[in-house]
């Protein structure tokens, strides 16, 4: 199974990138591709820039990466209760190629933050709007207090609750 995984974050040492990678590794026989959102940087979307630039190569790359995958694993970073500007910009440009960004693929949606909220607000927004973008959401799981629930040395989630929900979702695939 081809798994495309990424943290919806602009940080090179993103904790969400680490969580997405961990989750992807739990999928049996996974061929994992990790995507770096910070490598898909584009001008902030506007109608004028779209007229000028058309469909930027980075947005095409993002759409193509999704189309080549059998499963998408996204872990959302939360900035002020919502998406990071970096992810939202990639997403907005990509919706101009096709609103069905996720192309009917199964998607495991995750989110984490260092705090007890575990980026739950952005996760709720992402999973709530997912049907508009043709995502077949298999799970929506937040990991609160990342540094208490993730062993940095082994790169493993230690929360039994999280792991149970993740494995339940993987079993539905
Ligand atoms: C501008 C800004 C806003 C933030 N807002 C939130 C927030 O609303 N909720 C939250 O849980 N964490 C918030 N954080 C903390 C992030 O969760 C934390 O920086 C986390 O490491 C980001 O995830 P990443 O490492 O995957 O990029 C914020 C951080 C920044 C810099």
PDB file of C-alpha atoms and ligand atoms in Angstrom:
ATOM      1  CA  UNK A   1       0.000   0.000   0.000  1.00  0.00           C
ATOM      2  CA  UNK A   2       1.373   3.398  -1.012  1.00  0.00           C
ATOM      3  CA  UNK A   3       1.071   5.769   1.935  1.00  0.00           C
ATOM      4  CA  UNK A   4       1.552   9.517   1.575  1.00  0.00           C
ATOM      5  CA  UNK A   5       2.175  11.096   4.980  1.00  0.00           C
ATOM      6  CA  UNK A   6       2.872  14.630   6.115  1.00  0.00           C
ATOM      7  CA  UNK A   7       2.557  17.122   8.906  1.00  0.00           C
ATOM      8  CA  UNK A   8       0.445  20.104   7.848  1.00  0.00           C
ATOM      9  CA  UNK A   9       3.119  22.432   9.155  1.00  0.00           C
ATOM     10  CA  UNK A  10       5.897  24.664   7.890  1.00  0.00           C
ATOM     11  CA  UNK A  11       8.366  23.603  10.601  1.00  0.00           C
ATOM     12  CA  UNK A  12      11.326  21.485   9.557  1.00  0.00           C
ATOM     13  CA  UNK A  13      11.301  19.734  12.954  1.00  0.00           C
ATOM     14  CA  UNK A  14       7.537  19.480  13.008  1.00  0.00           C
ATOM     15  CA  UNK A  15       6.066  17.281  15.730  1.00  0.00           C
ATOM     16  CA  UNK A  16       3.156  16.635  13.373  1.00  0.00           C
ATOM     17  CA  UNK A  17       5.560  15.388  10.718  1.00  0.00           C
ATOM     18  CA  UNK A  18       6.942  12.980  13.321  1.00  0.00           C
ATOM     19  CA  UNK A  19       3.459  11.823  14.286  1.00  0.00           C
ATOM     20  CA  UNK A  20       2.400  11.332  10.651  1.00  0.00           C
ATOM     21  CA  UNK A  21       5.537   9.258  10.021  1.00  0.00           C
ATOM     22  CA  UNK A  22       4.912   7.133  13.102  1.00  0.00           C
ATOM     23  CA  UNK A  23       1.299   6.493  12.034  1.00  0.00           C
ATOM     24  CA  UNK A  24       2.313   5.594   8.476  1.00  0.00           C
ATOM     25  CA  UNK A  25       4.811   3.065   9.846  1.00  0.00           C
ATOM     26  CA  UNK A  26       1.977   1.204  11.613  1.00  0.00           C
ATOM     27  CA  UNK A  27       0.382   0.325   8.255  1.00  0.00           C
ATOM     28  CA  UNK A  28       1.423  -3.219   7.294  1.00  0.00           C
ATOM     29  CA  UNK A  29       3.535  -3.431   4.115  1.00  0.00           C
ATOM     30  CA  UNK A  30       3.437   0.319   3.654  1.00  0.00           C
ATOM     31  CA  UNK A  31       5.524   2.006   0.991  1.00  0.00           C
ATOM     32  CA  UNK A  32       5.815   5.410   2.673  1.00  0.00           C
ATOM     33  CA  UNK A  33       6.359   8.764   0.995  1.00  0.00           C
ATOM     34  CA  UNK A  34       6.888  11.671   3.381  1.00  0.00           C
ATOM     35  CA  UNK A  35       5.906  15.058   1.956  1.00  0.00           C
ATOM     36  CA  UNK A  36       7.379  18.322   3.253  1.00  0.00           C
ATOM     37  CA  UNK A  37       4.859  21.145   3.157  1.00  0.00           C
ATOM     38  CA  UNK A  38       7.649  23.720   3.525  1.00  0.00           C
ATOM     39  CA  UNK A  39       8.981  22.580   0.145  1.00  0.00           C
ATOM     40  CA  UNK A  40       5.676  23.546  -1.478  1.00  0.00           C
ATOM     41  CA  UNK A  41       5.903  27.221  -0.652  1.00  0.00           C
ATOM     42  CA  UNK A  42       3.983  29.495  -3.036  1.00  0.00           C
ATOM     43  CA  UNK A  43       2.853  33.122  -2.982  1.00  0.00           C
ATOM     44  CA  UNK A  44      -0.177  33.638  -0.739  1.00  0.00           C
ATOM     45  CA  UNK A  45      -3.190  32.889  -2.914  1.00  0.00           C
ATOM     46  CA  UNK A  46      -5.105  35.734  -4.495  1.00  0.00           C
ATOM     47  CA  UNK A  47      -7.297  35.988  -7.594  1.00  0.00           C
ATOM     48  CA  UNK A  48      -4.734  38.300  -9.170  1.00  0.00           C
ATOM     49  CA  UNK A  49      -1.850  35.911  -8.528  1.00  0.00           C
ATOM     50  CA  UNK A  50      -3.870  33.064  -9.930  1.00  0.00           C
ATOM     51  CA  UNK A  51      -4.414  35.040 -13.135  1.00  0.00           C
ATOM     52  CA  UNK A  52      -0.704  35.721 -13.262  1.00  0.00           C
ATOM     53  CA  UNK A  53       0.630  32.288 -12.251  1.00  0.00           C
ATOM     54  CA  UNK A  54      -2.114  29.872 -13.278  1.00  0.00           C
ATOM     55  CA  UNK A  55      -1.642  26.563 -11.486  1.00  0.00           C
ATOM     56  CA  UNK A  56       1.756  26.629  -9.735  1.00  0.00           C
ATOM     57  CA  UNK A  57       3.965  23.557 -10.066  1.00  0.00           C
ATOM     58  CA  UNK A  58       3.908  23.008  -6.282  1.00  0.00           C
ATOM     59  CA  UNK A  59       0.112  22.713  -6.239  1.00  0.00           C
ATOM     60  CA  UNK A  60       0.258  20.268  -9.137  1.00  0.00           C
ATOM     61  CA  UNK A  61       2.892  18.257  -7.246  1.00  0.00           C
ATOM     62  CA  UNK A  62       0.671  18.103  -4.160  1.00  0.00           C
ATOM     63  CA  UNK A  63      -2.354  16.978  -6.186  1.00  0.00           C
ATOM     64  CA  UNK A  64      -0.265  14.409  -8.058  1.00  0.00           C
ATOM     65  CA  UNK A  65       1.238  13.014  -4.841  1.00  0.00           C
ATOM     66  CA  UNK A  66      -2.274  12.425  -3.523  1.00  0.00           C
ATOM     67  CA  UNK A  67      -3.406  10.796  -6.754  1.00  0.00           C
ATOM     68  CA  UNK A  68      -0.495   8.321  -6.585  1.00  0.00           C
ATOM     69  CA  UNK A  69      -1.267   7.254  -2.989  1.00  0.00           C
ATOM     70  CA  UNK A  70      -3.563   4.519  -1.665  1.00  0.00           C
ATOM     71  CA  UNK A  71      -3.773   6.141   1.769  1.00  0.00           C
ATOM     72  CA  UNK A  72      -3.124   9.678   3.038  1.00  0.00           C
ATOM     73  CA  UNK A  73      -1.967  10.316   6.610  1.00  0.00           C
ATOM     74  CA  UNK A  74      -2.089  13.974   7.649  1.00  0.00           C
ATOM     75  CA  UNK A  75      -1.218  15.343  11.046  1.00  0.00           C
ATOM     76  CA  UNK A  76      -2.422  18.917  11.486  1.00  0.00           C
ATOM     77  CA  UNK A  77      -0.450  21.531  13.369  1.00  0.00           C
ATOM     78  CA  UNK A  78      -2.664  24.186  14.958  1.00  0.00           C
ATOM     79  CA  UNK A  79      -1.966  27.913  14.816  1.00  0.00           C
ATOM     80  CA  UNK A  80      -4.404  30.052  16.754  1.00  0.00           C
ATOM     81  CA  UNK A  81      -7.092  27.408  16.617  1.00  0.00           C
ATOM     82  CA  UNK A  82      -6.821  26.787  12.890  1.00  0.00           C
ATOM     83  CA  UNK A  83      -4.631  25.551  10.020  1.00  0.00           C
ATOM     84  CA  UNK A  84      -1.074  26.758   9.649  1.00  0.00           C
ATOM     85  CA  UNK A  85      -0.884  29.402   6.928  1.00  0.00           C
ATOM     86  CA  UNK A  86       1.598  27.223   5.037  1.00  0.00           C
ATOM     87  CA  UNK A  87      -0.765  24.244   4.728  1.00  0.00           C
ATOM     88  CA  UNK A  88      -3.829  26.393   4.067  1.00  0.00           C
ATOM     89  CA  UNK A  89      -2.058  28.136   1.226  1.00  0.00           C
ATOM     90  CA  UNK A  90      -1.020  24.855  -0.418  1.00  0.00           C
ATOM     91  CA  UNK A  91      -4.560  23.576   0.080  1.00  0.00           C
ATOM     92  CA  UNK A  92      -6.212  26.707  -1.350  1.00  0.00           C
ATOM     93  CA  UNK A  93      -4.080  26.653  -4.489  1.00  0.00           C
ATOM     94  CA  UNK A  94      -4.798  22.943  -4.918  1.00  0.00           C
ATOM     95  CA  UNK A  95      -8.564  23.411  -4.659  1.00  0.00           C
ATOM     96  CA  UNK A  96      -8.261  25.610  -7.746  1.00  0.00           C
ATOM     97  CA  UNK A  97      -6.995  22.587  -9.682  1.00  0.00           C
ATOM     98  CA  UNK A  98      -9.821  20.436  -8.339  1.00  0.00           C
ATOM     99  CA  UNK A  99     -12.061  20.905  -5.275  1.00  0.00           C
ATOM    100  CA  UNK A 100     -11.835  17.142  -4.772  1.00  0.00           C
ATOM    101  CA  UNK A 101      -8.309  17.493  -3.437  1.00  0.00           C
ATOM    102  CA  UNK A 102      -8.330  14.070  -1.732  1.00  0.00           C
ATOM    103  CA  UNK A 103      -9.772  12.329  -4.795  1.00  0.00           C
ATOM    104  CA  UNK A 104     -11.894   9.883  -2.792  1.00  0.00           C
ATOM    105  CA  UNK A 105      -8.840   8.380  -1.064  1.00  0.00           C
ATOM    106  CA  UNK A 106      -8.911   7.020   2.477  1.00  0.00           C
ATOM    107  CA  UNK A 107      -7.454   9.604   4.845  1.00  0.00           C
ATOM    108  CA  UNK A 108      -6.313   9.216   8.442  1.00  0.00           C
ATOM    109  CA  UNK A 109      -6.452  12.648  10.067  1.00  0.00           C
ATOM    110  CA  UNK A 110      -4.317  13.267  13.128  1.00  0.00           C
ATOM    111  CA  UNK A 111      -3.274  16.339  15.090  1.00  0.00           C
ATOM    112  CA  UNK A 112      -0.935  17.085  17.932  1.00  0.00           C
ATOM    113  CA  UNK A 113       0.467  19.980  19.910  1.00  0.00           C
ATOM    114  CA  UNK A 114       2.585  20.363  23.036  1.00  0.00           C
ATOM    115  CA  UNK A 115      -0.507  21.478  24.988  1.00  0.00           C
ATOM    116  CA  UNK A 116      -3.458  19.534  26.402  1.00  0.00           C
ATOM    117  CA  UNK A 117      -5.775  20.597  23.551  1.00  0.00           C
ATOM    118  CA  UNK A 118      -3.819  18.445  21.105  1.00  0.00           C
ATOM    119  CA  UNK A 119      -4.707  20.716  18.158  1.00  0.00           C
ATOM    120  CA  UNK A 120      -8.294  19.491  18.453  1.00  0.00           C
ATOM    121  CA  UNK A 121      -9.791  22.635  16.878  1.00  0.00           C
ATOM    122  CA  UNK A 122      -7.982  22.328  13.576  1.00  0.00           C
ATOM    123  CA  UNK A 123      -8.644  18.596  13.530  1.00  0.00           C
ATOM    124  CA  UNK A 124     -12.383  19.214  13.958  1.00  0.00           C
ATOM    125  CA  UNK A 125     -12.305  21.780  11.144  1.00  0.00           C
ATOM    126  CA  UNK A 126     -10.385  19.459   8.827  1.00  0.00           C
ATOM    127  CA  UNK A 127     -12.534  16.399   9.450  1.00  0.00           C
ATOM    128  CA  UNK A 128     -15.769  18.428   9.370  1.00  0.00           C
ATOM    129  CA  UNK A 129     -14.999  19.870   5.957  1.00  0.00           C
ATOM    130  CA  UNK A 130     -13.439  16.688   4.539  1.00  0.00           C
ATOM    131  CA  UNK A 131     -16.501  15.555   2.531  1.00  0.00           C
ATOM    132  CA  UNK A 132     -16.348  18.769   0.454  1.00  0.00           C
ATOM    133  CA  UNK A 133     -12.856  17.780  -0.637  1.00  0.00           C
ATOM    134  CA  UNK A 134     -13.605  14.101  -1.342  1.00  0.00           C
ATOM    135  CA  UNK A 135     -11.712  12.683   1.616  1.00  0.00           C
ATOM    136  CA  UNK A 136     -12.815   9.273   2.873  1.00  0.00           C
ATOM    137  CA  UNK A 137     -11.911   9.922   6.508  1.00  0.00           C
ATOM    138  CA  UNK A 138     -11.053   6.695   8.323  1.00  0.00           C
ATOM    139  CA  UNK A 139     -10.145   8.302  11.638  1.00  0.00           C
ATOM    140  CA  UNK A 140      -9.744  11.659  13.294  1.00  0.00           C
ATOM    141  CA  UNK A 141      -7.420  11.329  16.287  1.00  0.00           C
ATOM    142  CA  UNK A 142      -5.763  13.987  18.422  1.00  0.00           C
ATOM    143  CA  UNK A 143      -2.647  13.344  20.498  1.00  0.00           C
ATOM    144  CA  UNK A 144      -2.564  15.882  23.344  1.00  0.00           C
ATOM    145  CA  UNK A 145       0.592  16.918  25.208  1.00  0.00           C
ATOM    146  CA  UNK A 146       2.924  15.552  22.520  1.00  0.00           C
ATOM    147  CA  UNK A 147       6.067  15.497  24.620  1.00  0.00           C
ATOM    148  CA  UNK A 148       4.351  13.442  27.352  1.00  0.00           C
ATOM    149  CA  UNK A 149       2.939  10.941  24.874  1.00  0.00           C
ATOM    150  CA  UNK A 150       5.730  10.518  22.327  1.00  0.00           C
ATOM    151  CA  UNK A 151       9.075   8.916  23.104  1.00  0.00           C
ATOM    152  CA  UNK A 152      11.563  10.987  21.103  1.00  0.00           C
ATOM    153  CA  UNK A 153      14.314   8.346  21.352  1.00  0.00           C
ATOM    154  CA  UNK A 154      12.286   5.509  19.881  1.00  0.00           C
ATOM    155  CA  UNK A 155       9.920   7.741  17.856  1.00  0.00           C
ATOM    156  CA  UNK A 156       6.939   5.853  19.297  1.00  0.00           C
ATOM    157  CA  UNK A 157       3.603   7.060  20.658  1.00  0.00           C
ATOM    158  CA  UNK A 158       3.212   5.819  24.227  1.00  0.00           C
ATOM    159  CA  UNK A 159      -0.488   6.665  24.611  1.00  0.00           C
ATOM    160  CA  UNK A 160      -2.417   3.380  24.554  1.00  0.00           C
ATOM    161  CA  UNK A 161      -5.645   5.201  23.729  1.00  0.00           C
ATOM    162  CA  UNK A 162      -4.121   6.834  20.662  1.00  0.00           C
ATOM    163  CA  UNK A 163      -2.499   3.606  19.490  1.00  0.00           C
ATOM    164  CA  UNK A 164      -5.734   1.663  19.888  1.00  0.00           C
ATOM    165  CA  UNK A 165      -7.694   4.196  17.826  1.00  0.00           C
ATOM    166  CA  UNK A 166      -4.982   4.270  15.170  1.00  0.00           C
ATOM    167  CA  UNK A 167      -4.823   0.488  14.836  1.00  0.00           C
ATOM    168  CA  UNK A 168      -8.633   0.283  14.723  1.00  0.00           C
ATOM    169  CA  UNK A 169      -8.586   2.736  11.808  1.00  0.00           C
ATOM    170  CA  UNK A 170      -5.827   0.830   9.993  1.00  0.00           C
ATOM    171  CA  UNK A 171      -7.817  -2.397  10.350  1.00  0.00           C
ATOM    172  CA  UNK A 172     -10.699  -0.819   8.421  1.00  0.00           C
ATOM    173  CA  UNK A 173      -8.505  -0.265   5.346  1.00  0.00           C
TER     174      UNK A 173
HETATM  175  C1  LIG B   1       1.542  31.392  15.962  1.00  0.00           C
HETATM  176  C2  LIG B   1       1.311  30.152  16.774  1.00  0.00           C
HETATM  177  C3  LIG B   1       0.041  29.823  17.176  1.00  0.00           C
HETATM  178  C4  LIG B   1      -0.207  28.639  17.884  1.00  0.00           C
HETATM  179  N1  LIG B   1      -1.479  28.330  18.215  1.00  0.00           N
HETATM  180  C5  LIG B   1      -1.727  27.144  18.808  1.00  0.00           C
HETATM  181  C6  LIG B   1      -3.068  26.735  19.037  1.00  0.00           C
HETATM  182  O1  LIG B   1      -4.022  27.406  18.717  1.00  0.00           O
HETATM  183  N2  LIG B   1      -3.265  25.528  19.617  1.00  0.00           N
HETATM  184  C7  LIG B   1      -2.214  24.707  19.965  1.00  0.00           C
HETATM  185  O2  LIG B   1      -2.467  23.620  20.471  1.00  0.00           O
HETATM  186  N3  LIG B   1      -0.941  25.078  19.761  1.00  0.00           N
HETATM  187  C8  LIG B   1      -0.669  26.258  19.188  1.00  0.00           C
HETATM  188  N4  LIG B   1       0.631  26.638  18.935  1.00  0.00           N
HETATM  189  C9  LIG B   1       1.727  25.758  19.332  1.00  0.00           C
HETATM  190  C10 LIG B   1       1.940  24.689  18.277  1.00  0.00           C
HETATM  191  O3  LIG B   1       1.052  23.614  18.549  1.00  0.00           O
HETATM  192  C11 LIG B   1       3.384  24.189  18.333  1.00  0.00           C
HETATM  193  O4  LIG B   1       4.241  25.217  17.877  1.00  0.00           O
HETATM  194  C12 LIG B   1       3.601  22.950  17.508  1.00  0.00           C
HETATM  195  O5  LIG B   1       4.930  22.541  17.645  1.00  0.00           O
HETATM  196  C13 LIG B   1       3.284  23.157  16.053  1.00  0.00           C
HETATM  197  O6  LIG B   1       3.309  21.914  15.409  1.00  0.00           O
HETATM  198  P1  LIG B   1       4.517  21.505  14.439  1.00  0.00           P
HETATM  199  O7  LIG B   1       5.745  21.287  15.312  1.00  0.00           O
HETATM  200  O8  LIG B   1       4.037  20.233  13.825  1.00  0.00           O
HETATM  201  O9  LIG B   1       4.694  22.602  13.465  1.00  0.00           O
HETATM  202  C14 LIG B   1       0.888  27.806  18.234  1.00  0.00           C
HETATM  203  C15 LIG B   1       2.179  28.158  17.830  1.00  0.00           C
HETATM  204  C16 LIG B   1       2.402  29.314  17.108  1.00  0.00           C
HETATM  205  C17 LIG B   1       3.810  29.648  16.667  1.00  0.00           C
END
